[in-house]
Short mmCIF file of C-alpha atoms in Angstrom, two decimals:
data_model
loop_
_atom_site.label_atom_id
_atom_site.label_comp_id
_atom_site.label_asym_id
_atom_site.label_seq_id
_atom_site.Cartn_x
_atom_site.Cartn_y
_atom_site.Cartn_z
CA MET A 388 -45.14 48.14 -24.47
CA HIS A 389 -41.69 46.63 -25.08
CA LEU A 390 -40.90 43.54 -23.05
CA HIS A 391 -37.12 43.35 -23.34
CA HIS A 392 -36.84 43.62 -19.54
CA LEU A 393 -38.79 40.45 -18.83
CA ALA A 394 -37.55 37.47 -16.87
CA PRO A 395 -36.08 34.42 -18.66
CA LEU A 396 -38.42 31.83 -20.11
CA VAL A 397 -40.01 29.37 -17.71
CA GLY A 398 -39.29 25.99 -19.29
CA LEU A 399 -41.40 22.89 -19.40
CA ALA A 400 -39.54 21.14 -16.62
CA THR A 401 -39.93 24.10 -14.26
CA ALA A 402 -43.56 24.59 -15.20
CA THR A 403 -44.56 21.14 -14.05
CA SER A 404 -41.96 20.39 -11.38
CA ARG A 405 -43.05 19.12 -8.00
CA ARG A 406 -42.25 20.97 -4.79
CA GLN A 407 -42.56 20.12 -1.15
CA PRO A 408 -45.93 20.94 0.44
CA ALA A 409 -46.35 24.64 1.09
CA PRO A 410 -45.84 25.54 4.75
CA ALA A 411 -48.90 26.28 6.82
CA VAL A 412 -49.82 29.94 6.93
CA SER A 413 -51.97 31.91 9.29
CA GLY A 414 -55.05 33.58 7.88
CA PRO A 415 -58.80 33.46 7.71
CA ARG A 416 -60.45 30.05 7.67
CA ILE A 417 -63.14 29.41 5.10
CA THR A 418 -65.00 26.41 3.68
CA LEU A 419 -65.18 25.11 0.12
CA THR A 420 -67.97 22.56 -0.21
CA VAL A 421 -68.47 20.73 -3.50
CA ASP A 422 -72.12 20.03 -4.30
CA PRO A 423 -72.41 17.39 -7.07
CA SER A 424 -76.19 17.50 -6.88
CA ALA A 425 -76.13 20.94 -8.51
CA THR A 426 -75.27 20.51 -12.19
CA PHE A 427 -74.84 23.09 -14.92
CA GLN A 428 -73.42 23.15 -18.45
CA THR A 429 -71.21 20.58 -20.14
CA ILE A 430 -67.73 21.88 -20.91
CA ASP A 431 -66.68 21.47 -24.55
CA GLY A 432 -63.11 22.63 -24.01
CA PHE A 433 -60.54 25.40 -24.20
CA GLY A 434 -58.47 26.55 -27.14
CA PHE A 435 -57.04 29.27 -29.33
CA CYS A 436 -56.81 30.50 -32.92
CA GLU A 437 -54.01 30.76 -35.50
CA ALA A 438 -55.83 32.66 -38.27
CA PHE A 439 -54.55 35.70 -40.20
CA GLN A 440 -51.15 34.13 -40.96
CA ARG A 441 -50.41 33.59 -37.26
CA ALA A 442 -49.88 29.87 -37.82
CA HIS A 443 -46.55 30.72 -39.43
CA ALA A 444 -45.25 31.68 -35.99
CA ILE A 445 -45.33 27.94 -35.29
CA THR A 446 -44.43 26.53 -38.69
CA ASN A 447 -41.39 28.82 -39.02
CA LEU A 448 -39.86 27.74 -35.72
CA PRO A 449 -36.94 25.34 -36.16
CA SER A 450 -36.63 22.14 -34.16
CA PRO A 451 -36.57 21.48 -31.26
CA TRP A 452 -38.39 24.69 -30.35
CA ARG A 453 -41.33 23.98 -32.64
CA GLU A 454 -41.93 20.67 -30.90
CA GLU A 455 -41.60 22.35 -27.48
CA VAL A 456 -44.26 24.89 -28.43
CA LEU A 457 -46.59 22.18 -29.72
CA ASP A 458 -46.18 20.34 -26.41
CA LEU A 459 -46.97 23.52 -24.50
CA LEU A 460 -50.17 23.87 -26.49
CA PHE A 461 -51.48 20.33 -26.83
CA ASN A 462 -49.76 17.90 -24.47
CA THR A 463 -52.27 16.92 -21.78
CA THR A 464 -49.66 16.04 -19.14
CA THR A 465 -46.82 18.54 -19.64
CA GLY A 466 -48.66 21.34 -21.44
CA ALA A 467 -52.08 22.93 -21.60
CA GLY A 468 -53.85 20.11 -23.44
CA PHE A 469 -55.93 22.59 -25.44
CA SER A 470 -58.80 20.75 -27.10
CA ILE A 471 -60.25 23.36 -29.51
CA LEU A 472 -58.58 24.95 -32.52
CA ARG A 473 -60.34 27.86 -34.20
CA LEU A 474 -59.57 28.18 -37.92
CA GLY A 475 -59.98 31.18 -40.20
CA LEU A 476 -61.67 30.73 -43.59
CA GLY A 477 -60.11 33.17 -46.04
CA SER A 478 -61.78 35.81 -48.16
CA SER A 479 -58.89 37.93 -49.46
CA PRO A 480 -57.41 37.90 -52.99
CA ASP A 481 -53.87 37.21 -51.66
CA SER A 482 -51.88 36.35 -48.55
CA ARG A 483 -50.14 39.67 -47.95
CA GLY A 484 -49.95 41.00 -44.41
CA ASP A 485 -53.02 39.99 -42.44
CA HIS A 486 -54.87 38.66 -45.47
CA MET A 487 -56.23 35.13 -45.46
CA ASN A 488 -56.30 34.12 -49.10
CA SER A 489 -59.57 32.95 -50.60
CA PRO A 490 -59.73 29.68 -52.58
CA GLN A 491 -61.97 31.59 -55.02
CA PRO A 492 -60.78 35.23 -55.10
CA ASN A 493 -63.01 36.27 -58.00
CA ALA A 494 -66.42 35.36 -59.26
CA ASP A 495 -65.22 33.81 -62.52
CA GLY A 496 -62.31 31.74 -61.18
CA PRO A 497 -62.30 28.11 -60.04
CA PHE A 498 -62.49 27.06 -56.41
CA ALA A 499 -58.85 26.14 -55.78
CA TRP A 500 -57.79 25.54 -52.19
CA ASP A 501 -54.02 25.63 -51.66
CA ARG A 502 -54.00 22.87 -48.98
CA LYS A 503 -52.09 25.19 -46.64
CA ASP A 504 -54.54 27.90 -45.64
CA SER A 505 -51.79 30.18 -44.37
CA GLY A 506 -50.15 27.40 -42.35
CA GLN A 507 -53.33 26.47 -40.50
CA LEU A 508 -53.65 22.99 -42.03
CA TRP A 509 -50.21 21.97 -40.75
CA VAL A 510 -51.04 23.21 -37.25
CA ALA A 511 -54.41 21.42 -37.34
CA LYS A 512 -52.69 18.18 -38.33
CA GLN A 513 -50.32 18.51 -35.38
CA ALA A 514 -53.22 19.26 -33.03
CA GLN A 515 -54.99 16.16 -34.29
CA ARG A 516 -51.88 14.11 -33.63
CA TYR A 517 -52.15 15.12 -29.97
CA GLY A 518 -55.80 14.06 -29.88
CA VAL A 519 -57.64 17.32 -30.63
CA GLN A 520 -61.04 16.54 -32.16
CA THR A 521 -62.84 19.89 -32.04
CA PHE A 522 -62.20 22.27 -34.91
CA ILE A 523 -64.35 25.35 -35.46
CA ALA A 524 -63.96 27.21 -38.77
CA ASP A 525 -64.93 30.86 -38.98
CA ALA A 526 -65.14 33.23 -41.92
CA TRP A 527 -64.57 36.87 -41.07
CA SER A 528 -66.17 37.98 -44.34
CA ALA A 529 -67.39 36.82 -47.72
CA PRO A 530 -65.05 37.52 -50.67
CA GLY A 531 -65.31 41.11 -51.86
CA TYR A 532 -67.13 40.37 -55.08
CA MET A 533 -70.06 39.04 -53.03
CA LYS A 534 -70.45 42.22 -50.94
CA THR A 535 -72.08 45.61 -51.22
CA ASN A 536 -68.74 47.44 -50.97
CA GLY A 537 -66.91 45.18 -53.45
CA ARG A 538 -64.11 44.27 -50.99
CA ASP A 539 -63.63 41.85 -48.12
CA ASP A 540 -62.51 44.53 -45.65
CA MET A 541 -64.08 47.75 -44.34
CA GLY A 542 -67.40 46.18 -43.49
CA GLY A 543 -70.12 46.05 -46.12
CA TRP A 544 -73.00 43.58 -46.33
CA LEU A 545 -73.47 40.35 -48.23
CA CYS A 546 -75.31 41.10 -51.46
CA GLY A 547 -78.94 40.07 -51.29
CA VAL A 548 -79.45 39.68 -47.56
CA ARG A 549 -82.49 41.42 -46.19
CA GLY A 550 -82.46 45.04 -47.32
CA GLU A 551 -78.98 45.03 -48.88
CA GLY A 552 -77.77 45.22 -52.46
CA SER A 553 -81.06 44.85 -54.31
CA ALA A 554 -80.64 48.01 -56.39
CA ASP A 555 -78.91 47.82 -59.75
CA GLY A 556 -76.72 50.81 -58.89
CA THR A 557 -74.85 49.07 -56.04
CA GLU A 558 -71.77 46.84 -56.26
CA CYS A 559 -74.19 43.91 -56.17
CA LYS A 560 -75.82 44.96 -59.45
CA GLY A 561 -79.08 43.56 -58.16
CA VAL A 562 -77.66 40.03 -57.73
CA SER A 563 -78.03 38.06 -54.48
CA TRP A 564 -74.99 36.12 -53.29
CA VAL A 565 -76.64 34.58 -50.23
CA GLN A 566 -76.82 31.01 -51.50
CA ALA A 567 -73.56 31.31 -53.43
CA TYR A 568 -71.74 32.37 -50.25
CA ALA A 569 -73.29 29.44 -48.40
CA GLU A 570 -72.09 27.04 -51.09
CA TYR A 571 -68.64 28.67 -51.00
CA LEU A 572 -68.36 28.00 -47.26
CA ALA A 573 -69.67 24.46 -47.63
CA ARG A 574 -67.00 23.69 -50.24
CA TYR A 575 -64.38 25.27 -47.99
CA VAL A 576 -65.40 23.05 -45.08
CA LEU A 577 -65.40 20.01 -47.37
CA ALA A 578 -61.82 20.82 -48.37
CA TRP A 579 -60.81 20.60 -44.73
CA VAL A 580 -62.82 17.42 -44.16
CA ASP A 581 -61.18 15.82 -47.20
CA GLU A 582 -57.82 16.51 -45.52
CA GLY A 583 -58.97 14.52 -42.52
CA ILE A 584 -59.79 17.50 -40.27
CA PRO A 585 -63.36 17.08 -38.96
CA ILE A 586 -64.88 20.55 -38.82
CA VAL A 587 -67.46 20.44 -36.02
CA HIS A 588 -68.88 23.96 -36.40
CA VAL A 589 -68.67 26.63 -39.09
CA GLY A 590 -69.40 30.35 -38.75
CA PHE A 591 -70.08 32.79 -41.57
CA VAL A 592 -69.44 36.20 -39.97
CA ASN A 593 -67.21 37.68 -37.27
CA GLU A 594 -67.97 40.73 -35.13
CA PRO A 595 -70.68 41.93 -37.53
CA ASN A 596 -70.87 45.38 -35.96
CA LEU A 597 -67.31 46.31 -37.00
CA ILE A 598 -65.90 48.18 -39.99
CA LYS A 599 -62.14 47.60 -40.04
CA PRO A 600 -59.28 47.56 -42.57
CA TYR A 601 -59.17 43.77 -42.34
CA ALA A 602 -61.75 41.17 -43.31
CA THR A 603 -65.03 42.40 -41.84
CA MET A 604 -68.67 42.05 -42.87
CA GLN A 605 -71.74 43.59 -41.31
CA SER A 606 -74.94 41.79 -40.40
CA ASP A 607 -77.90 41.98 -38.07
CA GLY A 608 -79.68 39.01 -36.57
CA TYR A 609 -82.37 38.83 -39.27
CA GLN A 610 -79.73 38.80 -42.01
CA ALA A 611 -77.78 36.19 -40.06
CA ALA A 612 -80.92 34.05 -39.84
CA GLU A 613 -81.27 34.18 -43.62
CA GLN A 614 -77.66 33.12 -44.07
CA THR A 615 -78.04 30.35 -41.47
CA PHE A 616 -80.88 28.76 -43.43
CA ALA A 617 -78.90 29.01 -46.68
CA LEU A 618 -75.78 27.49 -45.15
CA SER A 619 -77.78 24.63 -43.68
CA VAL A 620 -79.07 23.79 -47.14
CA ALA A 621 -75.60 24.03 -48.67
CA LEU A 622 -73.96 21.78 -46.07
CA GLY A 623 -76.66 19.16 -46.51
CA GLY A 624 -76.34 19.36 -50.28
CA ILE A 625 -72.62 18.65 -50.17
CA GLY A 626 -72.95 15.70 -47.78
CA LEU A 627 -72.06 17.50 -44.55
CA PRO A 628 -75.35 17.75 -42.64
CA SER A 629 -73.63 16.94 -39.34
CA VAL A 630 -71.46 20.08 -39.45
CA GLY A 631 -73.04 22.58 -37.07
CA ILE A 632 -73.56 26.27 -37.81
CA SER A 633 -72.34 28.82 -35.27
CA CYS A 634 -73.27 32.47 -35.00
CA CYS A 635 -72.39 35.31 -34.72
CA GLU A 636 -69.09 36.14 -32.97
CA GLY A 637 -70.49 39.31 -31.40
CA GLN A 638 -67.86 41.74 -30.16
CA GLY A 639 -69.16 41.47 -26.60
CA TRP A 640 -71.85 39.91 -24.43
CA SER A 641 -74.49 42.58 -25.11
CA TYR A 642 -73.93 42.35 -28.87
CA ALA A 643 -74.42 38.59 -28.70
CA ARG A 644 -77.62 39.06 -26.68
CA ASP A 645 -79.07 41.55 -29.17
CA ILE A 646 -78.29 39.56 -32.30
CA LEU A 647 -79.52 36.34 -30.66
CA ALA A 648 -82.88 37.98 -29.94
CA GLU A 649 -83.26 38.85 -33.63
CA ILE A 650 -82.24 35.33 -34.72
CA GLN A 651 -84.85 33.92 -32.35
CA ASP A 652 -87.48 36.33 -33.68
CA ALA A 653 -86.65 35.15 -37.20
CA GLY A 654 -87.11 31.52 -36.17
CA ALA A 655 -83.53 30.47 -36.94
CA GLU A 656 -82.20 29.55 -33.50
CA GLY A 657 -83.01 25.88 -34.01
CA ALA A 658 -80.77 25.78 -37.10
CA LEU A 659 -77.71 26.75 -35.01
CA SER A 660 -75.36 24.45 -33.11
CA LEU A 661 -73.59 27.21 -31.16
CA ILE A 662 -74.07 30.76 -30.00
CA THR A 663 -70.62 32.35 -30.30
CA THR A 664 -69.43 35.57 -28.73
CA HIS A 665 -66.37 37.58 -27.76
CA THR A 666 -65.94 39.69 -24.63
CA TYR A 667 -64.16 42.83 -25.86
CA LYS A 668 -66.76 45.60 -25.87
CA GLY A 669 -70.42 46.17 -25.09
CA THR A 670 -72.82 47.00 -22.29
CA PRO A 671 -71.74 44.70 -20.82
CA ALA A 672 -68.71 43.33 -22.65
CA LYS A 673 -68.34 40.40 -20.25
CA PRO A 674 -71.08 38.08 -18.99
CA ASP A 675 -73.56 39.50 -16.51
CA ARG A 676 -75.91 36.51 -16.78
CA PRO A 677 -76.36 33.56 -19.17
CA LEU A 678 -77.67 34.22 -22.66
CA ASP A 679 -81.30 33.26 -23.16
CA SER A 680 -80.76 30.08 -25.14
CA ARG A 681 -80.55 26.33 -24.63
CA ILE A 682 -77.90 26.12 -27.32
CA PRO A 683 -74.31 25.91 -26.02
CA VAL A 684 -72.56 29.28 -25.78
CA TRP A 685 -68.87 29.58 -26.61
CA VAL A 686 -66.57 32.51 -25.98
CA THR A 687 -64.62 32.11 -29.23
CA GLU A 688 -62.26 35.06 -28.95
CA ILE A 689 -60.73 37.12 -26.19
CA SER A 690 -57.32 38.72 -25.79
CA PRO A 691 -55.91 41.58 -23.69
CA ILE A 692 -55.55 43.90 -26.67
CA MET A 693 -58.11 46.60 -25.88
CA ASP A 694 -55.66 48.63 -23.77
CA ARG A 695 -52.74 47.82 -26.11
CA LEU A 696 -50.49 46.75 -23.25
CA GLY A 697 -48.85 43.85 -25.07
CA MET A 698 -47.80 40.49 -23.71
CA THR A 699 -46.37 40.18 -20.20
CA GLN A 700 -45.00 37.38 -18.07
CA THR A 701 -46.30 39.12 -14.94
CA TRP A 702 -49.02 37.10 -13.20
CA TYR A 703 -50.23 39.96 -11.02
CA ARG A 704 -49.14 43.53 -10.46
CA ASN A 705 -52.13 45.88 -10.72
CA SER A 706 -54.95 43.88 -12.38
CA SER A 707 -54.02 45.02 -15.88
CA GLU A 708 -55.91 43.23 -18.64
CA ASN A 709 -52.78 41.45 -19.89
CA GLU A 710 -51.97 39.81 -16.55
CA GLY A 711 -52.58 36.14 -15.94
CA LEU A 712 -54.65 36.53 -12.78
CA LEU A 713 -57.23 38.73 -14.51
CA SER A 714 -57.31 36.22 -17.38
CA ALA A 715 -58.17 33.47 -14.87
CA ILE A 716 -60.95 35.63 -13.46
CA ASN A 717 -62.28 36.23 -16.98
CA ILE A 718 -62.41 32.47 -17.61
CA HIS A 719 -64.25 31.93 -14.33
CA GLU A 720 -66.81 34.63 -15.21
CA ALA A 721 -67.41 33.14 -18.64
CA LEU A 722 -67.99 29.65 -17.25
CA VAL A 723 -69.88 30.52 -14.06
CA THR A 724 -71.63 33.83 -14.74
CA GLY A 725 -72.12 33.29 -18.48
CA ASN A 726 -72.61 29.52 -18.37
CA ALA A 727 -70.28 29.25 -21.38
CA SER A 728 -69.29 25.78 -22.55
CA ALA A 729 -65.97 26.74 -24.14
CA TYR A 730 -63.34 29.44 -23.86
CA VAL A 731 -61.14 30.17 -26.86
CA TYR A 732 -58.31 32.70 -26.72
CA TRP A 733 -57.41 34.84 -29.72
CA ILE A 734 -53.86 33.87 -30.71
CA GLY A 735 -52.03 30.85 -29.34
CA VAL A 736 -48.62 31.57 -30.87
CA GLY A 737 -47.86 34.85 -32.60
CA GLN A 738 -44.97 36.91 -33.91
CA SER A 739 -46.08 40.20 -32.34
CA SER A 740 -45.81 40.63 -28.58
CA ALA A 741 -48.15 43.63 -28.93
CA GLU A 742 -50.97 41.22 -29.80
CA ALA A 743 -50.46 39.42 -26.48
CA PRO A 744 -50.46 35.82 -27.73
CA PHE A 745 -50.14 32.93 -25.30
CA ILE A 746 -46.65 32.36 -26.66
CA TRP A 747 -44.57 34.93 -28.50
CA ALA A 748 -42.36 33.35 -31.18
CA PRO A 749 -40.95 36.11 -33.42
CA ASN A 750 -39.88 35.32 -36.96
CA LEU A 751 -36.19 34.49 -36.72
CA LYS A 752 -35.59 36.19 -40.07
CA LYS A 753 -37.36 39.39 -39.10
CA ASN A 754 -36.02 40.59 -35.80
CA VAL A 755 -33.13 42.25 -34.06
CA THR A 756 -30.64 41.00 -31.48
CA TYR A 757 -31.70 38.76 -28.64
CA ALA A 758 -31.44 41.65 -26.18
CA ASN A 759 -34.20 43.44 -28.09
CA MET A 760 -36.36 40.44 -28.95
CA TRP A 761 -39.44 42.16 -27.59
CA TRP A 762 -39.28 45.11 -29.98
CA PRO A 763 -41.51 45.06 -33.08
CA ASN A 764 -40.29 43.02 -36.02
CA ASP A 765 -38.42 44.60 -38.91
CA ASP A 766 -37.61 43.18 -42.33
CA ASP A 767 -33.84 43.36 -42.34
CA THR A 768 -31.85 41.66 -39.62
CA VAL A 769 -31.65 38.16 -38.22
CA ILE A 770 -32.18 37.35 -34.57
CA GLU A 771 -29.23 36.11 -32.54
CA VAL A 772 -30.21 33.42 -30.07
CA PRO A 773 -27.66 32.38 -27.42
CA ALA A 774 -26.95 28.66 -27.24
CA GLY A 775 -29.49 26.80 -25.15
CA THR A 776 -32.00 29.65 -25.16
CA ALA A 777 -35.39 29.20 -26.77
CA PRO A 778 -36.57 31.97 -29.13
CA TYR A 779 -40.05 32.04 -27.67
CA THR A 780 -41.61 33.44 -24.52
CA ILE A 781 -44.64 32.28 -22.56
CA GLY A 782 -47.09 34.99 -21.54
CA SER A 783 -48.92 34.94 -18.23
CA THR A 784 -52.32 34.50 -19.90
CA TYR A 785 -51.15 31.10 -21.12
CA TRP A 786 -50.89 29.77 -17.57
CA ALA A 787 -54.45 30.78 -16.70
CA SER A 788 -55.98 29.00 -19.68
CA ALA A 789 -53.59 26.08 -19.41
CA GLN A 790 -54.55 25.37 -15.80
CA PHE A 791 -58.22 25.23 -16.71
CA SER A 792 -57.68 23.28 -19.91
CA ARG A 793 -55.37 20.60 -18.57
CA PHE A 794 -57.70 19.60 -15.77
CA VAL A 795 -61.23 20.45 -16.96
CA ARG A 796 -61.53 18.14 -19.93
CA PRO A 797 -64.09 18.04 -22.77
CA GLY A 798 -67.30 16.47 -21.57
CA ALA A 799 -66.86 17.61 -17.96
CA LYS A 800 -69.99 18.76 -16.15
CA ARG A 801 -69.82 21.93 -14.10
CA ILE A 802 -71.15 21.21 -10.62
CA GLY A 803 -71.88 23.29 -7.57
CA VAL A 804 -69.38 24.56 -5.01
CA ARG A 805 -70.16 26.78 -2.04
CA ILE A 806 -67.81 29.21 -0.31
CA GLY A 807 -68.43 29.91 3.38
CA GLY A 808 -66.65 31.52 6.27
CA VAL A 809 -65.39 35.03 7.00
CA SER A 810 -67.15 37.37 4.59
CA ASN A 811 -64.25 39.83 4.44
CA TYR A 812 -62.16 37.12 2.86
CA THR A 813 -64.67 35.05 0.92
CA ALA A 814 -65.28 38.20 -1.14
CA THR A 815 -61.79 37.82 -2.61
CA LEU A 816 -62.37 34.20 -3.63
CA LEU A 817 -63.93 32.69 -6.74
CA ALA A 818 -64.56 28.96 -6.97
CA SER A 819 -65.94 26.55 -9.56
CA ALA A 820 -66.09 22.76 -9.66
CA TYR A 821 -66.24 20.18 -12.45
CA GLN A 822 -66.86 16.46 -12.73
CA ASN A 823 -64.79 14.98 -15.54
CA LYS A 824 -66.11 11.95 -17.38
CA ASN A 825 -63.34 9.56 -16.39
CA SER A 826 -60.76 11.59 -14.51
CA GLY A 827 -62.16 12.78 -11.23
CA THR A 828 -63.38 16.00 -9.67
CA VAL A 829 -61.69 19.37 -10.22
CA VAL A 830 -62.09 22.45 -8.03
CA GLN A 831 -60.70 25.75 -9.35
CA VAL A 832 -60.15 28.46 -6.73
CA ILE A 833 -59.00 32.00 -7.50
CA ASN A 834 -57.73 34.14 -4.64
CA ASN A 835 -57.82 37.77 -5.74
CA GLY A 836 -56.78 39.04 -2.33
CA ASP A 837 -53.44 39.96 -0.79
CA GLN A 838 -53.60 37.37 1.99
CA HIS A 839 -53.07 33.62 2.07
CA VAL A 840 -56.26 31.79 2.98
CA THR A 841 -56.74 28.53 4.84
CA ALA A 842 -59.68 26.59 3.43
CA TYR A 843 -61.55 23.48 4.52
CA LEU A 844 -62.21 21.58 1.28
CA SER A 845 -65.10 19.12 1.39
CA THR A 846 -66.19 16.75 -1.39
CA PRO A 847 -68.71 14.61 0.51
CA SER A 848 -69.79 12.29 -2.29
CA LEU A 849 -67.08 12.64 -4.91
CA GLY A 850 -69.35 14.01 -7.56
CA GLY A 851 -71.83 11.18 -7.13
CA ASP A 852 -69.46 8.52 -8.45
CA PRO A 853 -70.65 5.22 -6.87
CA ALA A 854 -67.70 3.36 -8.34
CA ALA A 855 -65.37 5.32 -6.05
CA VAL A 856 -66.78 3.88 -2.84
CA GLY A 857 -64.13 1.95 -0.94
CA ARG A 858 -61.31 3.03 -3.26
CA GLU A 859 -58.24 5.05 -2.37
CA CYS A 860 -58.30 8.61 -3.68
CA GLN A 861 -55.54 11.07 -4.47
CA LEU A 862 -55.83 14.83 -4.05
CA ASP A 863 -53.32 16.88 -6.06
CA THR A 864 -52.90 20.60 -5.59
CA TRP A 865 -51.63 22.71 -8.50
CA VAL A 866 -50.85 26.41 -8.23
CA THR A 867 -50.05 29.38 -10.42
CA ASP A 868 -49.11 32.64 -8.75
CA ASP A 869 -46.31 35.21 -8.84
CA GLU A 870 -43.65 32.56 -8.18
CA ARG A 871 -45.10 29.28 -9.50
CA LYS A 872 -46.43 28.39 -12.92
CA LEU A 873 -48.75 25.39 -13.07
CA GLU A 874 -46.82 23.59 -10.35
CA LEU A 875 -47.84 20.47 -8.46
CA ILE A 876 -47.17 21.53 -4.86
CA HIS A 877 -48.88 18.82 -2.82
CA THR A 878 -50.28 15.29 -3.11
CA ALA A 879 -52.32 13.49 -0.47
CA THR A 880 -54.31 10.25 -0.29
CA SER A 881 -57.66 9.67 1.38
CA GLY A 882 -61.00 7.96 1.01
CA PRO A 883 -63.53 9.03 -1.65
CA GLY A 884 -65.26 11.59 0.56
CA ILE A 885 -62.63 14.04 1.73
CA GLU A 886 -62.53 16.88 4.18
CA ARG A 887 -59.10 18.42 4.07
CA GLU A 888 -57.40 21.63 5.05
CA VAL A 889 -55.73 23.37 2.12
CA THR A 890 -53.90 26.65 1.62
CA VAL A 891 -54.86 29.09 -1.12
CA SER A 892 -51.99 31.50 -1.69
CA ARG A 893 -52.46 35.19 -2.34
CA ARG A 894 -53.26 36.34 -5.88
CA SER A 895 -53.33 32.79 -7.19
CA LEU A 896 -55.17 30.18 -9.20
CA SER A 897 -55.26 26.89 -7.27
CA THR A 898 -56.55 23.66 -8.78
CA PHE A 899 -57.53 20.70 -6.60
CA VAL A 900 -57.79 17.45 -8.54
CA LEU A 901 -59.38 14.45 -6.81
CA LYS A 902 -59.04 11.06 -8.49
CA CYS A 903 -59.97 7.67 -7.12
CA GLY A 904 -58.85 4.19 -8.10
#
């Protein structure tokens, strides 16, 4: 899908501008009642990834556009305030194409990290400057010399894991690389820590059911359990016992459920800090109920790439997977149906619109004229950017994640919220509520219907905050829909327990933020 017909970029000022209160509209009347006595998971945050050379889409941008993009990603008042950055740990012998170069590309060479990691270190440093503290590092595969197929792509198993590579006739030559791979990852994490980037969790495999012409490695839950124990030993041995181990980046919810059951059967669940999953494929691919674990569950990768529709600025047209409204619904399902503690998108900034990144920033040295910016990159011509026009474009999925991330901060507790009223209309609404640590109560409401809805919003005890009693409170309403992108449309003041009539526009994500004092 080529996007050269899209509307001009929505700039930062427009994205956060304040309008007059929306006029009253006729429609069904429903109730939204926040219930702070019902508590669920703690939210760890929202974020994105810049692995597989994608970080260069940011580093290659000239000023001031690079700074604008960083603000869009990390600024907590004018941007999304993303709080999680997912890093890719390389396994390839070089950095060509989609390769992430390994600091030890062959068995006999030294461990030599290049202190760039395909541009990811620079991006991580910028994220840290904005206050990001949560970095998760994932390896898609072990280096090829450690695997049964002798290469880091096209699947293959780690030599020596249960049932793999024990015969002398295989690429493994009867040698186990289980502990060596664990030590490799531990050293890799230490390299990042030595640069001042505190890796909170590390994963050793990604989508272990896949065989693809990029870094992939196969594993079942029993093999993952073996690797988990080895990695725990290696991290402790190198002085990093506090770094958690995450597993196993299943391709979808059912894959995560199956591999988790095997990890539990092997007795390794207690050695993990996170259960990680994607929501691309499976039966089901998306959450149908929480996973059976007390360990936090993160959705660590999702992107509208399964139907190959590419990036769009359209918020809603026909519920296509690349539209922002469906992305908001997916976030709601992950948090409410799946009880997930974090939601991490695939690519934050990328050079291919086909990959549907949050922000498309094509390489200025590898594109055509501005009129055809949305066509695939070539290797010959230089882009022509009219004066005053930014060479990047914000996709609609950005606004969905941004509206959750800016207001639902790390450490927030998901609390109860009940929808009542006319059943024909409540069926089109999705609602979730959150109590932030120090910044009030947030209610997220998605209207997936074609009619504006009048709602009676009630927060009787302000999330159980006794300090709010007797203090003036402010209720801000933020909206993203076909016309508005993360806009503050109304502000009102009241006491700490409010009962207020609000309007939820058609096909929208509305965020109600209540702060007192």
